[in-house]
Amino acid sequence: MDLQSFMKGVTRRNPAEKEFHQAVKEVAEHVIPYINQHPIYEKARILERLTEPDRVVVFRVSWEDDQQNVRVNRGYRVQFSNAIGPYKGGLRFDKSVSLSILKFLGFEQTFKNSLTTLPMGGAKGGSDFNPKGKSNPEIMRFCQSYMTELQHHIGKDVDVPAGDIGVGEREISYLFGQYKRISGEFSGTLTGKGLSFGGSPIRKEATGYGCVYLAEEMLKRKDECLDDKICLISGSGNVAQHAAEKLIELGAKVVTFSDRNGFVHIPDGATQENLNYIIDLKTNQRGSLKTFAGEFGFTFYENEKPWKITCDLAFPCATQNELDKYDAQILLKHGCQLVCEGSNMPTTIEGVHLFEEAKILYAPSKAANAGGVAISGLEMTQNSIRITWSREEVDRHLKTIMHKIHEQCVEYGNKGNNHISYLKGANIGGFEKVAKALLSFGVV
Ligand code: NDP
Ligand code: 2IT
């Protein structure tokens, strides 16, 4: 089996889905050599099966805005694989949402969920609905209309959606309210719920915290720690906020945040007061970081990305392909020693290759941001047994899961000379469990 002809087939079958091609290529670069050493996977066409979603649901979402105009959006759910558990993955509401983006995310989710060691398959969904500038009643009406169709395809043992870009606790609450109303059932069919109706402690924080716990593990292996490290964060949403919170708590300095308008530089490191302001600005007022920079007297770099600021560690936490080869070059030139991906596929393939060649500590998103879905998995567990665990207990589980992810990366990514490719480790570690399950099922 060779990479080029495999990718030719993927491209031919999925024309114009460039994000999907990118995600598949990143995995295939490591998994194909592994398959060639284990011919049983080739014979059973495991990688071909894993690059074809189980099914894709596409539907119309009609809703009415505050001026009584009828609006029409497209809704999706890509159910990628339920080989090792019910479909599981977030919903993204963003004007850029396309089938290619959701297929790349669903594909990645399958490997990520496998790495968590929990029984969850992979899925992703969402809509090209743009939440920017919409009122609460508009968001509610959109969520209700979206769920009116989606409810046919999900269920607590079938497919369990959660949040992603543009979908936070407010949207999950509207979606859950509508699901409960139509199905007549109170169950854990969505995760990321409010704490008063079945949500798990730490779910909101888990992606950002988990990303920092993994960075800590990677540094520890090198006898290093987070103390006083200069950190760049991109994004200022859920993942960025909680990565920053944990980094500050553990003694690191967070010197940037970004949003769609640019980035803010905080030379001495953000304080908890700065962070509280950003959380309120982004969660309650849906404002711009420009306002934050103005309020505290920091410089705001319009339409720029944070990667040119000198740092020790970088945490991309905004969106896909936000860090290209030029950004990677400048990070490496400035001596950055670790890149830990909070967002999904933030680094272009060329950028990834540069990090790998430089042998810095580079954790791909499917390992680094798996803490969020892991705690979603534990929210499902708590819902099933009708118990809510304490914050401390869930946080302990999160640390253990991130530790196990690190162990899998070390097991499968050991390149000799004490060098670990976390990329190779995550890709093969994630693949192995799903591939074994598919082999056991026969030809399905
Ligand atoms: P949010 O919607 O809470 O925040 C997204 C942040 O990224 C915002 O600051 C937003 O800017 C910025 N952003 C979004 N799109 C762009 C863009 N095209 N260019 C520049 N900045 C952009 O989302 P999350 O924090 O939940 O998600 C961030 C990333 O983490 C995504 O890649 C998501 O898939 C991934 N992820 C999320 C998980 C979760 O549990 N929520 C779990 C695992 C991964 P603005 O404020 O201007 O909108
Ligand atoms: O990309 C992701 O892992 C998420 N958006 C979280 C998915 C989930 O089901 O919690």
Short mmCIF file of C-alpha atoms and ligand atoms in Angstrom, two decimals:
data_model
loop_
_atom_site.label_atom_id
_atom_site.label_comp_id
_atom_site.label_asym_id
_atom_site.label_seq_id
_atom_site.Cartn_x
_atom_site.Cartn_y
_atom_site.Cartn_z
CA MET A 1 0.00 0.00 0.00
CA ASP A 2 1.47 3.40 -0.85
CA LEU A 3 0.51 6.85 0.31
CA GLN A 4 0.32 8.48 -3.09
CA SER A 5 -2.11 6.07 -4.71
CA PHE A 6 -4.19 5.86 -1.52
CA MET A 7 -4.50 9.66 -1.41
CA LYS A 8 -5.32 9.74 -5.12
CA GLY A 9 -8.32 7.52 -4.38
CA VAL A 10 -9.42 9.64 -1.43
CA THR A 11 -9.20 12.82 -3.53
CA ARG A 12 -11.07 11.25 -6.44
CA ARG A 13 -13.90 9.99 -4.23
CA ASN A 14 -14.18 13.27 -2.28
CA PRO A 15 -13.46 16.03 -4.77
CA ALA A 16 -12.97 19.57 -3.44
CA GLU A 17 -12.94 18.47 0.22
CA LYS A 18 -9.52 19.86 0.97
CA GLU A 19 -9.73 19.88 4.77
CA PHE A 20 -10.83 16.24 4.68
CA HIS A 21 -7.92 15.32 2.36
CA GLN A 22 -5.53 17.09 4.74
CA ALA A 23 -6.76 15.24 7.84
CA VAL A 24 -6.65 11.87 6.06
CA LYS A 25 -3.15 12.52 4.70
CA GLU A 26 -1.81 13.45 8.12
CA VAL A 27 -3.03 10.11 9.49
CA ALA A 28 -2.15 8.02 6.42
CA GLU A 29 1.48 9.23 6.45
CA HIS A 30 1.96 7.24 9.66
CA VAL A 31 -0.66 4.56 9.45
CA ILE A 32 0.24 3.25 5.97
CA PRO A 33 3.80 2.23 6.95
CA TYR A 34 2.26 0.58 10.05
CA ILE A 35 -0.32 -1.25 7.92
CA ASN A 36 2.48 -2.44 5.64
CA GLN A 37 4.02 -4.11 8.69
CA HIS A 38 0.62 -5.65 9.59
CA PRO A 39 -0.79 -6.99 6.29
CA ILE A 40 -3.98 -8.21 7.95
CA TYR A 41 -5.15 -4.58 8.08
CA GLU A 42 -4.44 -4.10 4.40
CA LYS A 43 -6.26 -7.28 3.40
CA ALA A 44 -9.33 -6.17 5.38
CA ARG A 45 -9.13 -2.66 3.80
CA ILE A 46 -9.29 -1.06 7.24
CA LEU A 47 -8.00 2.38 6.19
CA GLU A 48 -10.34 2.50 3.17
CA ARG A 49 -13.26 1.71 5.52
CA LEU A 50 -12.11 4.30 8.05
CA THR A 51 -12.02 7.05 5.44
CA GLU A 52 -15.65 6.45 4.39
CA PRO A 53 -18.15 7.76 6.96
CA ASP A 54 -20.87 5.33 8.09
CA ARG A 55 -23.37 7.94 6.93
CA VAL A 56 -23.84 11.66 6.36
CA VAL A 57 -27.12 13.40 7.13
CA VAL A 58 -27.75 16.77 5.42
CA PHE A 59 -30.93 18.76 5.98
CA ARG A 60 -32.62 22.13 5.64
CA VAL A 61 -33.00 24.32 8.71
CA SER A 62 -35.66 27.02 8.27
CA TRP A 63 -36.19 29.62 10.99
CA GLU A 64 -37.52 33.13 11.45
CA ASP A 65 -35.35 36.10 12.49
CA ASP A 66 -36.48 38.96 14.76
CA GLN A 67 -37.77 40.94 11.75
CA GLN A 68 -39.95 37.95 10.73
CA ASN A 69 -37.75 37.23 7.70
CA VAL A 70 -37.62 33.53 6.83
CA ARG A 71 -34.02 32.29 6.90
CA VAL A 72 -32.67 29.02 5.53
CA ASN A 73 -29.48 27.25 6.60
CA ARG A 74 -28.01 23.82 6.01
CA GLY A 75 -27.70 21.32 8.87
CA TYR A 76 -25.37 18.31 8.97
CA ARG A 77 -24.44 15.28 11.05
CA VAL A 78 -21.53 13.17 9.86
CA GLN A 79 -21.63 9.81 11.67
CA PHE A 80 -18.13 8.61 10.96
CA SER A 81 -17.65 5.41 12.90
CA ASN A 82 -19.38 3.63 15.77
CA ALA A 83 -16.88 0.76 15.83
CA ILE A 84 -15.94 1.25 19.49
CA GLY A 85 -18.97 3.05 20.91
CA PRO A 86 -21.94 5.31 20.09
CA TYR A 87 -21.18 8.18 17.68
CA LYS A 88 -19.79 11.07 19.69
CA GLY A 89 -18.61 14.55 18.72
CA GLY A 90 -19.46 18.22 18.72
CA LEU A 91 -21.66 20.57 16.72
CA ARG A 92 -20.16 23.62 15.04
CA PHE A 93 -22.22 26.68 14.11
CA ASP A 94 -20.13 28.93 11.89
CA LYS A 95 -20.57 30.52 8.50
CA SER A 96 -17.54 28.56 7.20
CA VAL A 97 -19.09 25.15 7.97
CA SER A 98 -19.01 22.80 4.97
CA LEU A 99 -19.16 19.05 4.42
CA SER A 100 -15.37 18.98 4.02
CA ILE A 101 -14.83 20.63 7.41
CA LEU A 102 -17.28 18.34 9.19
CA LYS A 103 -15.83 15.23 7.53
CA PHE A 104 -12.31 16.20 8.61
CA LEU A 105 -13.58 16.80 12.14
CA GLY A 106 -15.57 13.54 12.27
CA PHE A 107 -12.59 11.57 10.94
CA GLU A 108 -10.24 13.12 13.53
CA GLN A 109 -12.83 12.54 16.26
CA THR A 110 -12.79 8.78 15.60
CA PHE A 111 -9.06 8.57 16.40
CA LYS A 112 -9.25 11.08 19.24
CA ASN A 113 -12.07 9.25 20.97
CA SER A 114 -10.17 6.00 20.66
CA LEU A 115 -7.15 7.62 22.38
CA THR A 116 -9.29 8.62 25.38
CA THR A 117 -9.61 4.86 26.17
CA LEU A 118 -13.40 5.38 26.57
CA PRO A 119 -16.02 3.58 24.45
CA MET A 120 -16.95 6.33 21.99
CA GLY A 121 -17.23 6.36 18.20
CA GLY A 122 -16.62 9.46 16.08
CA ALA A 123 -19.02 12.04 14.63
CA LYS A 124 -19.36 15.76 13.97
CA GLY A 125 -22.19 18.03 12.95
CA GLY A 126 -23.32 21.59 12.75
CA SER A 127 -24.52 24.23 10.37
CA ASP A 128 -23.39 27.17 8.26
CA PHE A 129 -25.61 29.29 10.54
CA ASN A 130 -23.62 32.36 11.66
CA PRO A 131 -24.33 33.09 15.35
CA LYS A 132 -22.52 36.48 15.17
CA GLY A 133 -24.89 39.34 15.90
CA LYS A 134 -27.93 37.10 16.49
CA SER A 135 -30.24 37.76 19.42
CA ASN A 136 -30.97 35.11 22.07
CA PRO A 137 -34.48 34.42 20.65
CA GLU A 138 -32.95 33.98 17.18
CA ILE A 139 -30.37 31.51 18.51
CA MET A 140 -33.17 29.66 20.33
CA ARG A 141 -35.38 29.43 17.25
CA PHE A 142 -32.47 28.23 15.12
CA CYS A 143 -31.48 25.57 17.68
CA GLN A 144 -35.06 24.34 17.96
CA SER A 145 -35.45 24.05 14.19
CA TYR A 146 -32.06 22.31 13.86
CA MET A 147 -32.94 19.81 16.60
CA THR A 148 -36.39 19.12 15.12
CA GLU A 149 -34.61 17.27 12.32
CA LEU A 150 -31.48 16.11 14.16
CA GLN A 151 -33.52 14.28 16.81
CA HIS A 152 -34.35 11.56 14.27
CA HIS A 153 -30.68 10.59 14.10
CA ILE A 154 -29.38 10.78 17.69
CA GLY A 155 -29.97 9.08 21.03
CA LYS A 156 -28.10 8.24 24.22
CA ASP A 157 -26.84 4.92 22.82
CA VAL A 158 -26.81 6.03 19.18
CA ASP A 159 -25.16 9.42 18.75
CA VAL A 160 -24.39 12.00 21.42
CA PRO A 161 -23.59 15.55 20.19
CA ALA A 162 -21.85 18.30 22.19
CA GLY A 163 -20.44 21.79 21.59
CA ASP A 164 -17.69 23.19 19.35
CA ILE A 165 -17.10 26.60 17.71
CA GLY A 166 -20.24 28.72 18.13
CA VAL A 167 -21.95 26.11 20.31
CA GLY A 168 -21.52 26.59 24.05
CA GLU A 169 -23.70 26.05 27.09
CA ARG A 170 -26.44 28.41 25.83
CA GLU A 171 -26.86 26.53 22.54
CA ILE A 172 -26.59 23.07 24.17
CA SER A 173 -29.35 24.13 26.59
CA TYR A 174 -31.71 25.17 23.77
CA LEU A 175 -30.88 21.98 21.83
CA PHE A 176 -31.40 19.77 24.88
CA GLY A 177 -34.67 21.52 25.77
CA GLN A 178 -36.03 20.83 22.30
CA TYR A 179 -34.77 17.22 22.25
CA LYS A 180 -36.38 16.51 25.61
CA ARG A 181 -39.63 18.12 24.48
CA ILE A 182 -39.89 16.11 21.25
CA SER A 183 -38.62 12.76 22.54
CA GLY A 184 -40.32 12.98 25.92
CA GLU A 185 -37.18 11.52 27.42
CA PHE A 186 -34.64 12.94 29.87
CA SER A 187 -31.37 11.27 28.96
CA GLY A 188 -27.73 12.02 28.31
CA THR A 189 -28.28 12.50 24.58
CA LEU A 190 -26.24 15.71 24.57
CA THR A 191 -23.17 16.56 26.63
CA GLY A 192 -21.93 19.93 27.83
CA LYS A 193 -25.28 20.43 29.58
CA GLY A 194 -25.80 22.91 32.43
CA LEU A 195 -24.88 21.58 35.88
CA SER A 196 -28.50 21.73 37.08
CA PHE A 197 -29.74 19.35 34.37
CA GLY A 198 -27.21 16.57 34.02
CA GLY A 199 -24.02 18.39 33.06
CA SER A 200 -20.67 17.25 34.42
CA PRO A 201 -18.39 19.37 36.59
CA ILE A 202 -15.23 20.34 34.63
CA ARG A 203 -16.75 19.65 31.17
CA LYS A 204 -16.54 23.35 30.28
CA GLU A 205 -12.91 23.52 31.40
CA ALA A 206 -11.83 20.05 30.21
CA THR A 207 -10.47 20.75 26.72
CA GLY A 208 -8.23 23.62 27.86
CA TYR A 209 -7.20 21.97 31.14
CA GLY A 210 -6.52 18.64 29.39
CA CYS A 211 -4.35 20.35 26.78
CA VAL A 212 -2.21 21.88 29.55
CA TYR A 213 -2.05 18.56 31.46
CA LEU A 214 -0.67 16.90 28.31
CA ALA A 215 1.89 19.71 27.85
CA GLU A 216 2.92 19.19 31.48
CA GLU A 217 3.43 15.44 30.86
CA MET A 218 5.50 16.13 27.75
CA LEU A 219 7.70 18.63 29.60
CA LYS A 220 8.05 16.31 32.60
CA ARG A 221 9.53 13.61 30.35
CA LYS A 222 12.23 16.14 29.53
CA ASP A 223 12.70 17.10 33.22
CA GLU A 224 11.03 20.43 32.50
CA CYS A 225 7.97 22.17 33.93
CA LEU A 226 5.56 24.99 33.11
CA ASP A 227 6.88 27.45 35.67
CA ASP A 228 7.69 30.87 34.14
CA LYS A 229 7.29 29.59 30.58
CA ILE A 230 6.19 32.27 28.08
CA CYS A 231 3.08 30.96 26.33
CA LEU A 232 1.23 32.10 23.21
CA ILE A 233 -2.46 31.28 23.02
CA SER A 234 -4.60 31.87 19.95
CA GLY A 235 -8.36 32.15 20.23
CA SER A 236 -10.27 33.52 23.21
CA GLY A 237 -13.22 31.12 23.35
CA ASN A 238 -13.91 28.10 25.51
CA VAL A 239 -10.68 26.19 24.85
CA ALA A 240 -8.37 29.24 24.95
CA GLN A 241 -9.91 30.60 28.18
CA HIS A 242 -9.47 27.38 30.14
CA ALA A 243 -6.02 26.60 28.75
CA ALA A 244 -5.02 30.09 29.92
CA GLU A 245 -6.63 29.62 33.33
CA LYS A 246 -4.69 26.39 33.96
CA LEU A 247 -1.41 27.80 32.60
CA ILE A 248 -1.66 30.83 34.89
CA GLU A 249 -2.51 28.57 37.85
CA LEU A 250 0.56 26.42 37.15
CA GLY A 251 2.92 29.40 37.00
CA ALA A 252 3.28 30.01 33.25
CA LYS A 253 2.88 33.42 31.56
CA VAL A 254 0.15 33.76 28.93
CA VAL A 255 1.17 36.67 26.71
CA THR A 256 -1.37 36.55 23.84
CA PHE A 257 -5.01 35.83 22.96
CA SER A 258 -6.63 36.28 19.56
CA ASP A 259 -9.98 36.45 17.79
CA ARG A 260 -11.17 36.95 14.23
CA ASN A 261 -10.02 40.60 14.32
CA GLY A 262 -6.41 40.09 15.43
CA PHE A 263 -4.40 39.42 18.59
CA VAL A 264 -3.63 41.17 21.85
CA HIS A 265 -0.12 41.19 23.37
CA ILE A 266 0.16 41.17 27.17
CA PRO A 267 3.96 41.45 27.71
CA ASP A 268 4.03 40.57 31.43
CA GLY A 269 1.47 37.77 31.16
CA ALA A 270 -2.30 37.84 31.67
CA THR A 271 -3.62 38.09 35.22
CA GLN A 272 -6.74 36.33 36.51
CA GLU A 273 -8.43 39.76 36.34
CA ASN A 274 -7.54 40.06 32.62
CA LEU A 275 -8.88 36.57 32.02
CA ASN A 276 -12.14 37.20 33.89
CA TYR A 277 -12.68 40.25 31.68
CA ILE A 278 -12.09 38.19 28.52
CA ILE A 279 -14.44 35.41 29.69
CA ASP A 280 -17.22 37.93 30.35
CA LEU A 281 -16.53 39.79 27.09
CA LYS A 282 -16.62 36.63 24.96
CA THR A 283 -19.32 34.64 26.79
CA ASN A 284 -21.83 37.30 27.77
CA GLN A 285 -21.23 40.24 25.46
CA ARG A 286 -19.83 38.45 22.37
CA GLY A 287 -17.41 41.40 22.02
CA SER A 288 -14.01 41.92 20.39
CA LEU A 289 -10.60 41.61 22.08
CA LYS A 290 -9.96 45.15 20.83
CA THR A 291 -12.23 46.31 23.66
CA PHE A 292 -10.17 44.30 26.16
CA ALA A 293 -6.87 45.71 24.81
CA GLY A 294 -8.27 49.27 25.03
CA GLU A 295 -9.57 48.76 28.58
CA PHE A 296 -6.20 47.53 29.94
CA GLY A 297 -3.82 49.51 27.67
CA PHE A 298 -2.38 46.51 25.76
CA THR A 299 -1.40 46.60 22.07
CA PHE A 300 -3.90 45.04 19.66
CA TYR A 301 -2.49 43.78 16.34
CA GLU A 302 -5.31 44.06 13.82
CA ASN A 303 -5.72 41.09 11.42
CA GLU A 304 -2.51 39.43 12.65
CA LYS A 305 -1.77 36.11 14.33
CA PRO A 306 0.20 35.81 17.58
CA TRP A 307 2.96 33.46 16.36
CA LYS A 308 5.56 36.20 15.76
CA ILE A 309 5.85 36.93 19.49
CA THR A 310 8.84 35.17 21.09
CA CYS A 311 7.75 32.28 23.32
CA ASP A 312 8.67 28.97 24.93
CA LEU A 313 5.34 27.24 24.34
CA ALA A 314 2.50 27.71 21.82
CA PHE A 315 -1.14 26.69 22.26
CA PRO A 316 -3.22 27.22 19.12
CA CYS A 317 -6.83 27.22 20.37
CA ALA A 318 -8.92 28.97 17.67
CA THR A 319 -9.55 26.99 14.47
CA GLN A 320 -8.11 24.82 11.65
CA ASN A 321 -5.13 25.93 9.57
CA GLU A 322 -4.40 28.94 11.74
CA LEU A 323 -0.67 28.16 11.85
CA ASP A 324 1.09 27.79 8.47
CA LYS A 325 4.67 27.00 7.51
CA TYR A 326 5.77 30.64 7.84
CA ASP A 327 4.31 30.77 11.35
CA ALA A 328 6.03 27.47 12.17
CA GLN A 329 9.35 28.85 10.87
CA ILE A 330 9.13 31.95 13.03
CA LEU A 331 8.14 29.96 16.14
CA LEU A 332 11.14 27.66 15.62
CA LYS A 333 13.46 30.61 14.93
CA HIS A 334 12.44 32.16 18.24
CA GLY A 335 13.20 28.92 20.13
CA CYS A 336 9.68 27.65 20.80
CA GLN A 337 10.07 24.20 22.40
CA LEU A 338 6.50 22.90 22.52
CA VAL A 339 3.35 23.22 20.41
CA CYS A 340 0.23 21.69 21.95
CA GLU A 341 -2.90 21.92 19.78
CA GLY A 342 -6.11 22.92 21.57
CA SER A 343 -7.97 23.56 18.31
CA ASN A 344 -8.58 20.83 15.72
CA MET A 345 -5.90 20.64 13.00
CA PRO A 346 -4.60 24.19 13.58
CA THR A 347 -1.29 23.51 11.82
CA THR A 348 -1.02 23.04 8.06
CA ILE A 349 0.73 19.85 6.88
CA GLU A 350 3.85 21.86 5.91
CA GLY A 351 3.93 23.40 9.40
CA VAL A 352 3.54 19.96 11.01
CA HIS A 353 6.46 18.62 8.98
CA LEU A 354 8.66 21.52 10.15
CA PHE A 355 7.85 20.82 13.82
CA GLU A 356 8.53 17.12 13.34
CA GLU A 357 11.85 17.72 11.55
CA ALA A 358 12.94 20.15 14.28
CA LYS A 359 12.09 17.44 16.86
CA ILE A 360 10.40 19.91 19.20
CA LEU A 361 7.62 18.66 21.48
CA TYR A 362 4.63 18.71 19.13
CA ALA A 363 1.25 17.30 20.26
CA PRO A 364 -1.36 17.01 17.49
CA SER A 365 -4.93 17.97 18.29
CA LYS A 366 -6.31 14.43 18.42
CA ALA A 367 -4.12 13.85 21.49
CA ALA A 368 -3.91 17.36 22.92
CA ASN A 369 -7.58 18.37 22.92
CA ALA A 370 -9.09 14.97 23.75
CA GLY A 371 -9.78 16.06 27.34
CA GLY A 372 -13.06 17.73 26.29
CA VAL A 373 -14.63 14.70 24.69
CA ALA A 374 -13.20 12.50 27.46
CA ILE A 375 -15.19 14.42 30.06
CA SER A 376 -18.18 14.32 27.71
CA GLY A 377 -17.76 10.53 27.91
CA LEU A 378 -17.77 10.78 31.69
CA GLU A 379 -20.87 13.00 31.53
CA MET A 380 -22.55 10.11 29.68
CA THR A 381 -21.40 7.71 32.41
CA GLN A 382 -22.76 9.96 35.17
CA ASN A 383 -26.08 10.36 33.32
CA SER A 384 -26.40 6.59 32.90
CA ILE A 385 -25.86 5.88 36.59
CA ARG A 386 -27.81 9.04 37.61
CA ILE A 387 -25.04 10.45 39.77
CA THR A 388 -22.98 13.64 39.60
CA TRP A 389 -19.36 13.35 40.67
CA SER A 390 -17.45 16.17 42.40
CA ARG A 391 -15.17 18.60 40.54
CA GLU A 392 -12.17 17.00 42.24
CA GLU A 393 -13.14 13.51 41.14
CA VAL A 394 -13.74 14.52 37.50
CA ASP A 395 -10.49 16.51 37.42
CA ARG A 396 -8.64 13.43 38.71
CA HIS A 397 -10.15 11.36 35.90
CA LEU A 398 -9.14 14.02 33.37
CA LYS A 399 -5.52 13.94 34.57
CA THR A 400 -5.47 10.13 34.41
CA ILE A 401 -6.89 10.11 30.88
CA MET A 402 -4.37 12.70 29.63
CA HIS A 403 -1.64 10.59 31.26
CA LYS A 404 -2.89 7.50 29.40
CA ILE A 405 -2.94 9.44 26.13
CA HIS A 406 0.67 10.45 26.77
CA GLU A 407 1.56 6.80 27.43
CA GLN A 408 -0.02 5.67 24.15
CA CYS A 409 1.91 8.37 22.24
CA VAL A 410 5.15 7.21 23.87
CA GLU A 411 4.36 3.56 23.13
CA TYR A 412 3.55 4.02 19.44
CA GLY A 413 5.63 7.12 18.67
CA ASN A 414 9.05 6.06 19.96
CA LYS A 415 11.55 6.88 17.23
CA GLY A 416 14.66 5.77 19.13
CA ASN A 417 17.36 8.00 20.68
CA ASN A 418 14.84 8.98 23.34
CA HIS A 419 12.79 10.90 20.73
CA ILE A 420 9.01 10.59 20.71
CA SER A 421 6.91 11.64 17.72
CA TYR A 422 3.61 12.40 19.44
CA LEU A 423 2.12 12.74 15.96
CA LYS A 424 3.04 9.21 14.94
CA GLY A 425 2.09 7.90 18.40
CA ALA A 426 -1.35 9.52 18.37
CA ASN A 427 -2.13 8.42 14.82
CA ILE A 428 -1.13 4.79 15.31
CA GLY A 429 -2.42 4.56 18.90
CA GLY A 430 -5.81 5.95 17.83
CA PHE A 431 -5.95 3.69 14.77
CA GLU A 432 -5.01 0.43 16.50
CA LYS A 433 -8.08 0.07 18.74
CA VAL A 434 -10.61 0.97 16.02
CA ALA A 435 -8.85 -1.27 13.48
CA LYS A 436 -8.94 -4.25 15.85
CA ALA A 437 -12.67 -3.73 16.42
CA LEU A 438 -13.35 -3.58 12.67
CA LEU A 439 -11.38 -6.78 12.11
CA SER A 440 -13.49 -8.55 14.75
CA PHE A 441 -16.74 -7.50 13.05
CA GLY A 442 -15.87 -9.16 9.75
CA VAL A 443 -16.82 -7.37 6.55
CA VAL A 444 -19.10 -4.51 7.65
P1 NDP B 1 -15.42 29.06 20.66
O1 NDP B 1 -16.49 29.36 19.70
O2 NDP B 1 -15.70 29.12 22.12
O3 NDP B 1 -14.15 29.98 20.39
C1 NDP B 1 -13.52 30.01 19.16
C2 NDP B 1 -12.43 31.05 19.20
O4 NDP B 1 -11.65 30.96 17.99
C3 NDP B 1 -12.96 32.48 19.26
O5 NDP B 1 -12.05 33.30 19.96
C4 NDP B 1 -13.03 32.87 17.78
O6 NDP B 1 -12.95 34.26 17.55
C5 NDP B 1 -11.80 32.18 17.25
N1 NDP B 1 -11.97 31.83 15.83
C6 NDP B 1 -12.93 31.03 15.30
N2 NDP B 1 -12.80 30.99 13.96
C7 NDP B 1 -11.75 31.77 13.66
C8 NDP B 1 -11.12 32.12 12.44
N3 NDP B 1 -11.55 31.65 11.28
N4 NDP B 1 -10.03 32.96 12.50
C9 NDP B 1 -9.59 33.44 13.69
N5 NDP B 1 -10.15 33.14 14.87
C10 NDP B 1 -11.21 32.31 14.85
O7 NDP B 1 -14.89 27.60 20.25
P2 NDP B 1 -14.03 26.57 21.11
O8 NDP B 1 -13.07 27.29 21.99
O9 NDP B 1 -14.95 25.57 21.69
O10 NDP B 1 -13.22 25.83 19.94
C11 NDP B 1 -11.93 26.26 19.52
C12 NDP B 1 -11.23 25.11 18.82
O11 NDP B 1 -11.09 24.00 19.73
C13 NDP B 1 -11.94 24.53 17.59
O12 NDP B 1 -10.99 24.09 16.67
C14 NDP B 1 -12.70 23.32 18.16
O13 NDP B 1 -12.95 22.37 17.15
C15 NDP B 1 -11.65 22.83 19.15
N6 NDP B 1 -12.17 21.97 20.22
C16 NDP B 1 -13.18 22.36 21.04
C17 NDP B 1 -13.61 21.54 22.05
C18 NDP B 1 -14.64 21.95 23.05
O14 NDP B 1 -14.87 21.19 23.99
N7 NDP B 1 -15.27 23.10 22.91
C19 NDP B 1 -13.04 20.19 22.24
C20 NDP B 1 -11.94 19.90 21.38
C21 NDP B 1 -11.55 20.76 20.39
P3 NDP B 1 -14.24 35.24 17.83
O15 NDP B 1 -14.26 35.42 19.32
O16 NDP B 1 -13.90 36.47 17.08
O17 NDP B 1 -15.43 34.49 17.31
O1 2IT B 2 -13.61 18.41 18.90
C1 2IT B 2 -14.06 17.93 19.97
O2 2IT B 2 -13.51 16.97 20.53
C2 2IT B 2 -15.25 18.53 20.56
N1 2IT B 2 -15.74 19.53 20.05
C3 2IT B 2 -15.88 17.93 21.78
C4 2IT B 2 -16.79 16.79 21.40
C5 2IT B 2 -17.60 16.20 22.52
O3 2IT B 2 -18.40 15.33 22.20
O4 2IT B 2 -17.45 16.59 23.68
#
